[in-house]
Coordinates of C-alpha atoms and ligand atoms in Angstrom, one line a residue:
X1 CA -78.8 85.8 54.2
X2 CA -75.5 84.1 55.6
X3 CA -72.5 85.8 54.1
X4 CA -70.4 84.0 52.1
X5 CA -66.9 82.9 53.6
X6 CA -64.2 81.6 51.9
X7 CA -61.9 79.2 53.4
X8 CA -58.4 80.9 54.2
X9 CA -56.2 78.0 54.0
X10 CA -58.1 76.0 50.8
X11 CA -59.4 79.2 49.5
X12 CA -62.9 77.5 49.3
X13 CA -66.4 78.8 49.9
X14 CA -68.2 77.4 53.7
X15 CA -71.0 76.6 54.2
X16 CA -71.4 78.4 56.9
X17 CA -71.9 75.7 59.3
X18 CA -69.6 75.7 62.1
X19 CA -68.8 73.4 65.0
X20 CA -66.3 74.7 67.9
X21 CA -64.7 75.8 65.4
X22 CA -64.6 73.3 62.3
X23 CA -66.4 75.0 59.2
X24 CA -67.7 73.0 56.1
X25 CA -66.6 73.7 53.4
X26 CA -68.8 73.8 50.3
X27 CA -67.7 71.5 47.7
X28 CA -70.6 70.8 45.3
X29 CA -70.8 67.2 43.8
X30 CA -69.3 67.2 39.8
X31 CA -72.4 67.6 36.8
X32 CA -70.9 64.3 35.6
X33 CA -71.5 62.1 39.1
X34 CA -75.4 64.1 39.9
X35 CA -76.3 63.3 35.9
X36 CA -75.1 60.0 36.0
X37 CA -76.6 59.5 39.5
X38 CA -80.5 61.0 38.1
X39 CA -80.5 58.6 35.2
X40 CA -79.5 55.8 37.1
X41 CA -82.6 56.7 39.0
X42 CA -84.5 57.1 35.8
X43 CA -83.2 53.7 34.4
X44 CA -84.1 51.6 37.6
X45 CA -87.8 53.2 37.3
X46 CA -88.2 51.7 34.0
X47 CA -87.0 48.9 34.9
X48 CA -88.7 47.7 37.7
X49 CA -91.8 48.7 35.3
X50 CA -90.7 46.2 32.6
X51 CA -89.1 43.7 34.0
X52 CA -89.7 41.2 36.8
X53 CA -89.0 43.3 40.5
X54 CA -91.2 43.6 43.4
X55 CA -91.8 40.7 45.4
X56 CA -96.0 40.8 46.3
X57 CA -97.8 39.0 48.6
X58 CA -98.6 35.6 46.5
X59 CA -96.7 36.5 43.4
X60 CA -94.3 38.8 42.2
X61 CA -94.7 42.3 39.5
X62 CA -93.7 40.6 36.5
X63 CA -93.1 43.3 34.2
X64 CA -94.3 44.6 31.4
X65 CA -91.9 42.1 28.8
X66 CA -93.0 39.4 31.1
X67 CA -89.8 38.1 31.4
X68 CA -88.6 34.9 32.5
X69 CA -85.0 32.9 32.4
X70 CA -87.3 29.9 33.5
X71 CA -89.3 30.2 30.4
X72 CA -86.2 30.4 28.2
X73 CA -84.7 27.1 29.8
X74 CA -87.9 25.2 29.4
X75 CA -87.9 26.2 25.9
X76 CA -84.6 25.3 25.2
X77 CA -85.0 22.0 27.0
X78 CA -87.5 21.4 24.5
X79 CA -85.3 21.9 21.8
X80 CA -82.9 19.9 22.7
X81 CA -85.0 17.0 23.7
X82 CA -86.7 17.0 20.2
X83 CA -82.8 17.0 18.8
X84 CA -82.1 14.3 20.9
X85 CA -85.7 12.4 20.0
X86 CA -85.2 12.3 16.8
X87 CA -81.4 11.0 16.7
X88 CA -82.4 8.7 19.9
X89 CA -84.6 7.2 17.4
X90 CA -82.3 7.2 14.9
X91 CA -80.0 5.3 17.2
X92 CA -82.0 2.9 18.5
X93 CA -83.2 1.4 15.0
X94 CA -79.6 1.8 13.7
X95 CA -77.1 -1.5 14.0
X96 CA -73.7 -0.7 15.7
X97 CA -72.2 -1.1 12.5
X98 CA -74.3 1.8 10.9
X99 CA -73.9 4.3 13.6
X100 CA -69.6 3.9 13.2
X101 CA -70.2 4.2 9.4
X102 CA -73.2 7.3 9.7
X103 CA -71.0 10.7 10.5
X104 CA -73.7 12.6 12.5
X105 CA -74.9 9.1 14.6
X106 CA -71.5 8.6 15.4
X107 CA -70.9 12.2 16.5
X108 CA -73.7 11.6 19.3
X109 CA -73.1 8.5 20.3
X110 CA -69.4 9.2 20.9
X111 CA -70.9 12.5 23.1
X112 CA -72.8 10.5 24.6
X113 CA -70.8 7.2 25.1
X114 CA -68.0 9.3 26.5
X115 CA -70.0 11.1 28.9
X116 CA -71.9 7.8 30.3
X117 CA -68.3 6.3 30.1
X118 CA -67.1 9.4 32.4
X119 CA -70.2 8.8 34.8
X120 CA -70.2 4.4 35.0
X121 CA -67.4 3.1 34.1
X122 CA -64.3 5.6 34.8
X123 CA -64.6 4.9 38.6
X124 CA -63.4 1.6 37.7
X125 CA -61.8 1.9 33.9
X126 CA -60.2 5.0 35.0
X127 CA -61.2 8.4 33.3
X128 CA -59.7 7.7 30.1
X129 CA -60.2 4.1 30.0
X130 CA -56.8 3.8 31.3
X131 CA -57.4 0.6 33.5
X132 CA -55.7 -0.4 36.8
X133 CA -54.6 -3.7 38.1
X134 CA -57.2 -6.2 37.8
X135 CA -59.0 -3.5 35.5
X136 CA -58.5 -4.2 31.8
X137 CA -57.1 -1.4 29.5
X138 CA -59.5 -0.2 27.2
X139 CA -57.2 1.8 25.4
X140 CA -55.0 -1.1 23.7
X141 CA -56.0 -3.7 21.2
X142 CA -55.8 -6.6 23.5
X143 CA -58.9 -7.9 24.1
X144 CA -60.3 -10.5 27.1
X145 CA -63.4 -11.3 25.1
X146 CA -62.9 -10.2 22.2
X147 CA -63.0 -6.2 20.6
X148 CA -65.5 -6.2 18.0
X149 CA -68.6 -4.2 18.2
X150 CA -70.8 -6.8 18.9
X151 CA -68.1 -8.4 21.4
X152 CA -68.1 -5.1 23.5
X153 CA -72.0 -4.6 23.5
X154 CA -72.6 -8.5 24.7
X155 CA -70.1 -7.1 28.0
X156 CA -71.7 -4.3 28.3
X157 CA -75.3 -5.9 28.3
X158 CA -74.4 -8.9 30.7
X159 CA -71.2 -8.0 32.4
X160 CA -68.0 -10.5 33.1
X161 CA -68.8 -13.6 36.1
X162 CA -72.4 -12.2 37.0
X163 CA -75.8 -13.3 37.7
X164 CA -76.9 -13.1 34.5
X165 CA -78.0 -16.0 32.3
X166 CA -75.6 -14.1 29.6
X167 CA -73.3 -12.7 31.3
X168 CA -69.4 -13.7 30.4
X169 CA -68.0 -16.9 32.6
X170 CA -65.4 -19.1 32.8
X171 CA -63.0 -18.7 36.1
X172 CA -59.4 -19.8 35.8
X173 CA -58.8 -22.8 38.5
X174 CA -56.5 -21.9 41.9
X175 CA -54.4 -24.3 40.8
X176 CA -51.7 -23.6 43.9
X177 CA -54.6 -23.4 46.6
X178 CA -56.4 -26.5 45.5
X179 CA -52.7 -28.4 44.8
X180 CA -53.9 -29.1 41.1
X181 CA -50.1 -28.3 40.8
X182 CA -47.1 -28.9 43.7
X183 CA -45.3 -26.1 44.1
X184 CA -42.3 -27.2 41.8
X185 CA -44.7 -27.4 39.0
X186 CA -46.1 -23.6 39.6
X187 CA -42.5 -22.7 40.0
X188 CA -41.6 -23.7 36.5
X189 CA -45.2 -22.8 34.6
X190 CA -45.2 -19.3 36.1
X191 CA -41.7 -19.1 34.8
X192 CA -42.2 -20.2 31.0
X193 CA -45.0 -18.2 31.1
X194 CA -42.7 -15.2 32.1
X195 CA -40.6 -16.3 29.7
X196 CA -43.5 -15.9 26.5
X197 CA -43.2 -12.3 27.0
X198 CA -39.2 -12.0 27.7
X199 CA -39.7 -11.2 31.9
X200 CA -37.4 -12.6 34.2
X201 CA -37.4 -15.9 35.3
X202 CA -36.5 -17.9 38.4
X203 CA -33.1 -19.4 38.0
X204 CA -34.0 -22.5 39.5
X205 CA -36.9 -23.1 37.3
X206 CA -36.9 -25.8 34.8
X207 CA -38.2 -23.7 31.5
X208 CA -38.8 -27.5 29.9
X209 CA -40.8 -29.3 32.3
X210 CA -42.9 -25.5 32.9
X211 CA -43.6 -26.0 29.4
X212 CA -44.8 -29.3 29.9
X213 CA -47.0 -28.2 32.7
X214 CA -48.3 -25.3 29.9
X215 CA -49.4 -28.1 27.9
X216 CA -50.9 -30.2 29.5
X217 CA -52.9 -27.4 32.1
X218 CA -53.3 -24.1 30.8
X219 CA -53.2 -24.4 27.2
X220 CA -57.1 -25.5 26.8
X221 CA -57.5 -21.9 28.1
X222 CA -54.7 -19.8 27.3
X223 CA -54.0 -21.8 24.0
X224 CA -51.0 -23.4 22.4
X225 CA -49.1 -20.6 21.5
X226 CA -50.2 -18.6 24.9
X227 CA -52.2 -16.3 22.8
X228 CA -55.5 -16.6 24.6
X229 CA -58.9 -17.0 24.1
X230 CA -61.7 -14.9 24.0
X231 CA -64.7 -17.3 24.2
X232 CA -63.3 -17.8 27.9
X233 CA -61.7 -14.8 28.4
X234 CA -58.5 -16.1 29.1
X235 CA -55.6 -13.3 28.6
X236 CA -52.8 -13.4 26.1
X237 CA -49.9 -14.4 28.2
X238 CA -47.1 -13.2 25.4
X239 CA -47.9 -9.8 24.7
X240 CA -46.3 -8.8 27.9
X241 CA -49.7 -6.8 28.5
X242 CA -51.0 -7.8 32.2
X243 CA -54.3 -7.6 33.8
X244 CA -52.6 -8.6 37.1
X245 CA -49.2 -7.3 36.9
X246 CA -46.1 -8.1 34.4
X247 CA -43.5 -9.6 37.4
X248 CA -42.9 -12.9 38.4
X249 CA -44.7 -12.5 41.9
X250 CA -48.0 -11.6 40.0
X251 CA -48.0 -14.5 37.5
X252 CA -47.2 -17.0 40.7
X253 CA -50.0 -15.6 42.1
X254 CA -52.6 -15.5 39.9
X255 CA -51.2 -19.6 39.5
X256 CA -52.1 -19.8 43.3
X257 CA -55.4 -18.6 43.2
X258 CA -56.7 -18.6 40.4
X259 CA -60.6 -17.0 39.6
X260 CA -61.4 -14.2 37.8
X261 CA -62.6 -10.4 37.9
X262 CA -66.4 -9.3 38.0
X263 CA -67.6 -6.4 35.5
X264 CA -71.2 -6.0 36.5
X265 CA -73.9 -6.3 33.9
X266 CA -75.7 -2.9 32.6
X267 CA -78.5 -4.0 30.4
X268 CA -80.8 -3.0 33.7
X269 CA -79.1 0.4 34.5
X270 CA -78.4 2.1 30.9
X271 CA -81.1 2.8 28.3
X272 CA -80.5 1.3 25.1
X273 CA -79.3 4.3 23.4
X274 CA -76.9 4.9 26.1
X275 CA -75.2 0.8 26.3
X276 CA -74.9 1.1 22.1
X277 CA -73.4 4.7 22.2
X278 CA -71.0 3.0 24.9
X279 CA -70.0 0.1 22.9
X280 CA -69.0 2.8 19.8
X281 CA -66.9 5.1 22.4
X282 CA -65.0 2.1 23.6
X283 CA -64.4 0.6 20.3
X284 CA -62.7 3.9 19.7
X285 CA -61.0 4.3 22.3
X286 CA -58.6 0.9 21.8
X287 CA -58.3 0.3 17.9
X288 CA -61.2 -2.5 18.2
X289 CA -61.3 -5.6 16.2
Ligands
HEC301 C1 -67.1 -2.3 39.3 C2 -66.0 -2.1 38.4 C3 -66.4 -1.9 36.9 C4 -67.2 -1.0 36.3 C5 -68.0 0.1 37.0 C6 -67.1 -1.2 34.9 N1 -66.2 -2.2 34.6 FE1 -65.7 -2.9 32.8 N2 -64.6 -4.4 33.7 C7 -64.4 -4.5 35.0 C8 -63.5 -5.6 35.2 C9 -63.0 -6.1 36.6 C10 -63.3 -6.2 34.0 C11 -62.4 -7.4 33.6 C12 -63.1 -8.6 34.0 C13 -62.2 -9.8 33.7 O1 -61.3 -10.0 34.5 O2 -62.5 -10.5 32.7 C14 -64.0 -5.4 33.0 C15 -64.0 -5.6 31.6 C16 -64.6 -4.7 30.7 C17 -64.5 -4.9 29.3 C18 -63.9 -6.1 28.6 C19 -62.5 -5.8 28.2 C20 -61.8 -6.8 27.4 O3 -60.6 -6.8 27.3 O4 -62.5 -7.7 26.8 C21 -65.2 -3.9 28.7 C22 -65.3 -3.6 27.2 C23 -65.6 -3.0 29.8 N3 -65.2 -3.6 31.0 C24 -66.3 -1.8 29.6 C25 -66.9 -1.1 30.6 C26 -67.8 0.0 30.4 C27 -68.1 0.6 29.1 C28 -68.2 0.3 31.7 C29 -69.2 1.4 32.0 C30 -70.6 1.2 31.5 C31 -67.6 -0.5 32.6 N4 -66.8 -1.4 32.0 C32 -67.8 -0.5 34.0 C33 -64.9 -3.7 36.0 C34 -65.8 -2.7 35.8
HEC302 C1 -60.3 -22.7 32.6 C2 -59.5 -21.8 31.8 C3 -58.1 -21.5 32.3 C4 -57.1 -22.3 32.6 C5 -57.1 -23.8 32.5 C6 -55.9 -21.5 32.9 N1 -56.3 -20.2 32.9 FE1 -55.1 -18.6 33.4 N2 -56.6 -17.4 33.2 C7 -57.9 -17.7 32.8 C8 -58.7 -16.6 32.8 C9 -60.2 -16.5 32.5 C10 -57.9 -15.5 33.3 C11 -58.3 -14.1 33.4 C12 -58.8 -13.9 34.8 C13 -59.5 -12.5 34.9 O1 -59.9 -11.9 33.9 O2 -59.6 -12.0 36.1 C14 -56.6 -16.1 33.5 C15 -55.5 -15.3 33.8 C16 -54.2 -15.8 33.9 C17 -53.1 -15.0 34.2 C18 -53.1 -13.5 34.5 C19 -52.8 -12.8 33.2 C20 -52.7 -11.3 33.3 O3 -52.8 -10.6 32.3 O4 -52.4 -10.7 34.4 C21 -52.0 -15.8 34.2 C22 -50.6 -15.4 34.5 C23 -52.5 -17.1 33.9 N3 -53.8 -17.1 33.7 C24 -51.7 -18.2 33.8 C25 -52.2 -19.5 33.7 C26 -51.4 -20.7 33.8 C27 -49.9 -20.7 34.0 C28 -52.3 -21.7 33.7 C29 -52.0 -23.2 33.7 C30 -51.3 -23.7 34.9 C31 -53.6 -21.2 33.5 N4 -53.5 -19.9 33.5 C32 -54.7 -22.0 33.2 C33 -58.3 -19.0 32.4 C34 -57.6 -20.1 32.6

């Protein structure tokens, strides 16, 4: 038997174990740590025995509950692609019209509209739709082609100036580059034109003979009253809303050159479901027609 020593300075038992000098002293671990420490021990026995653990050569001990979070998701996949079946359905026989006026259609389609929006269109739209020059606003009620239902699924489908045999067209002539109009004559349209929405003009344009100019070149397009048109998607030039800019510079500009944006067609990339969800979202989003 070693006799017991007690420590003089901490007035704790040793160990007895000594090194040139150093003793150990014996402080025992607390119940509370050892007990907590055992069942610990006890718990991860049990559960390597029920639940998925050891990796084996081919395979791996499942467990006895036979657990698996892979088996859950497929499951729930399931679920939710029989949810989605049946509205998908739903949506596909249902007319625009009847998904805006059906609470839970139009609950999933404007999920879904806005999350296809987020993925295809923000890029160029901006995330919420906000537009950028050359980008039309979807947000507003001013329309190129129109802001019905049925006007925003036809762009959707066949896009703006594309190859397809549906697609939107008409291009507005460069009427500077191709000297439809001397440059006197651009001068003074570009600054009536300014003038429909209240912008600054040039002072040494004659607002008369610009009107003149209107008349007799850019009304068939942009109509009498400079309201637009939608069958040719020719913007309203009074609103003061701009596609290319509200300032003087842009509106010469466009005059010069003319042409028109490309929104590419989607009838090939989107499912069905997906392009009429789309044409609800964006309805939404701008006060349609
Ligand atoms: C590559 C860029 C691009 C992408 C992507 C794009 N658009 Fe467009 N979009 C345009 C341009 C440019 C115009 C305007 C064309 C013009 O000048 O007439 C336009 C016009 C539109 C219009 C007509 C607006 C009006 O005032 O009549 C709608 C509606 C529209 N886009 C919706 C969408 C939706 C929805 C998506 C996603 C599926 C999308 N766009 C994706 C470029 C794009
Ligand atoms: C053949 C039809 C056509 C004629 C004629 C025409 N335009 Fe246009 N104009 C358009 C179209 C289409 C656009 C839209 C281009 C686009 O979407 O990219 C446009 C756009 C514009 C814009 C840009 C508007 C904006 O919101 O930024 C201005 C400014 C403009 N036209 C002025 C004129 C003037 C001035 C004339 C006459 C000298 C004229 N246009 C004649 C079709 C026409």
């Amino acid at each position: 038997m070693v006799k017991k020593e007690i420590d003089e300075i901490t007035g704790t038992e040793t160990t007895g174990h000594e090194w040139d000098g150093l003793k150990e002293l014996n402080t025992p671990l607390p119940r509370w740590w050892l007990w907590t420490f055992y069942a610990s021990i006890v718990w991860a026995v049990f559960y390597w025995v029920m639940m998925p653990s050891w990796p084996l050569i081919n395979d791996y001990a499942r467990g006895i509950r036979g657990h698996s979070q892979r088996a859950i998701v497929m499951q729930e996949v399931a679920a939710l692609q029989d949810l989605r079946g049946e509205t998908g359905q739903a949506l596909t026989d249902a007319s625009l019209q009847d998904i805006q006026s059906t609470p839970n259609l139009l609950e999933f389609a404007m999920a879904n509209g806005k999350a296809a929006f987020g993925d295809n269109c923000a890029p160029c739209h901006g995330s919420g739709g906000g537009g950028a020059i050359g980008y039309p606003n979807l947000n507003d009620d001013d329309w190129l082609w129109g802001g019905t239902l049925d006007d925003i699924h036809q762009t959707l489908l066949y896009g703006i100036r594309t190859d397809n045999d549906d697609a939107r067209i008409g291009d507005m002539p460069a009427f500077g580059r191709d000297e439809i109009l001397d440059a006197d004559q651009v001068r003074d349209v570009a600054s009536y034109v300014a003038s429909l929405s209240g912008l600054e003009t040039d002072p040494a344009a004659d607002l008369a003979n610009g009107e003149t100019v209107y008349v007799d070149n850019c009304a068939v397009c942009h109509g009498d009253d400079g309201k637009g048109m939608a069958e040719v998607g020719a913007p309203n030039l009074a609103d003061n809303i701009w596609l290319y800019g509200g300032d003087l510079n842009a509106i010469v500009h466009r005059i010069q050159i003319g042409g028109g944006g490309v929104m590419p067609a989607w009838v090939d990339r989107l499912d069905p479901v997906t392009l009429k969800s789309l044409a609800v979202y964006v309805h939404s989003l701008g006060g349609g027609e």
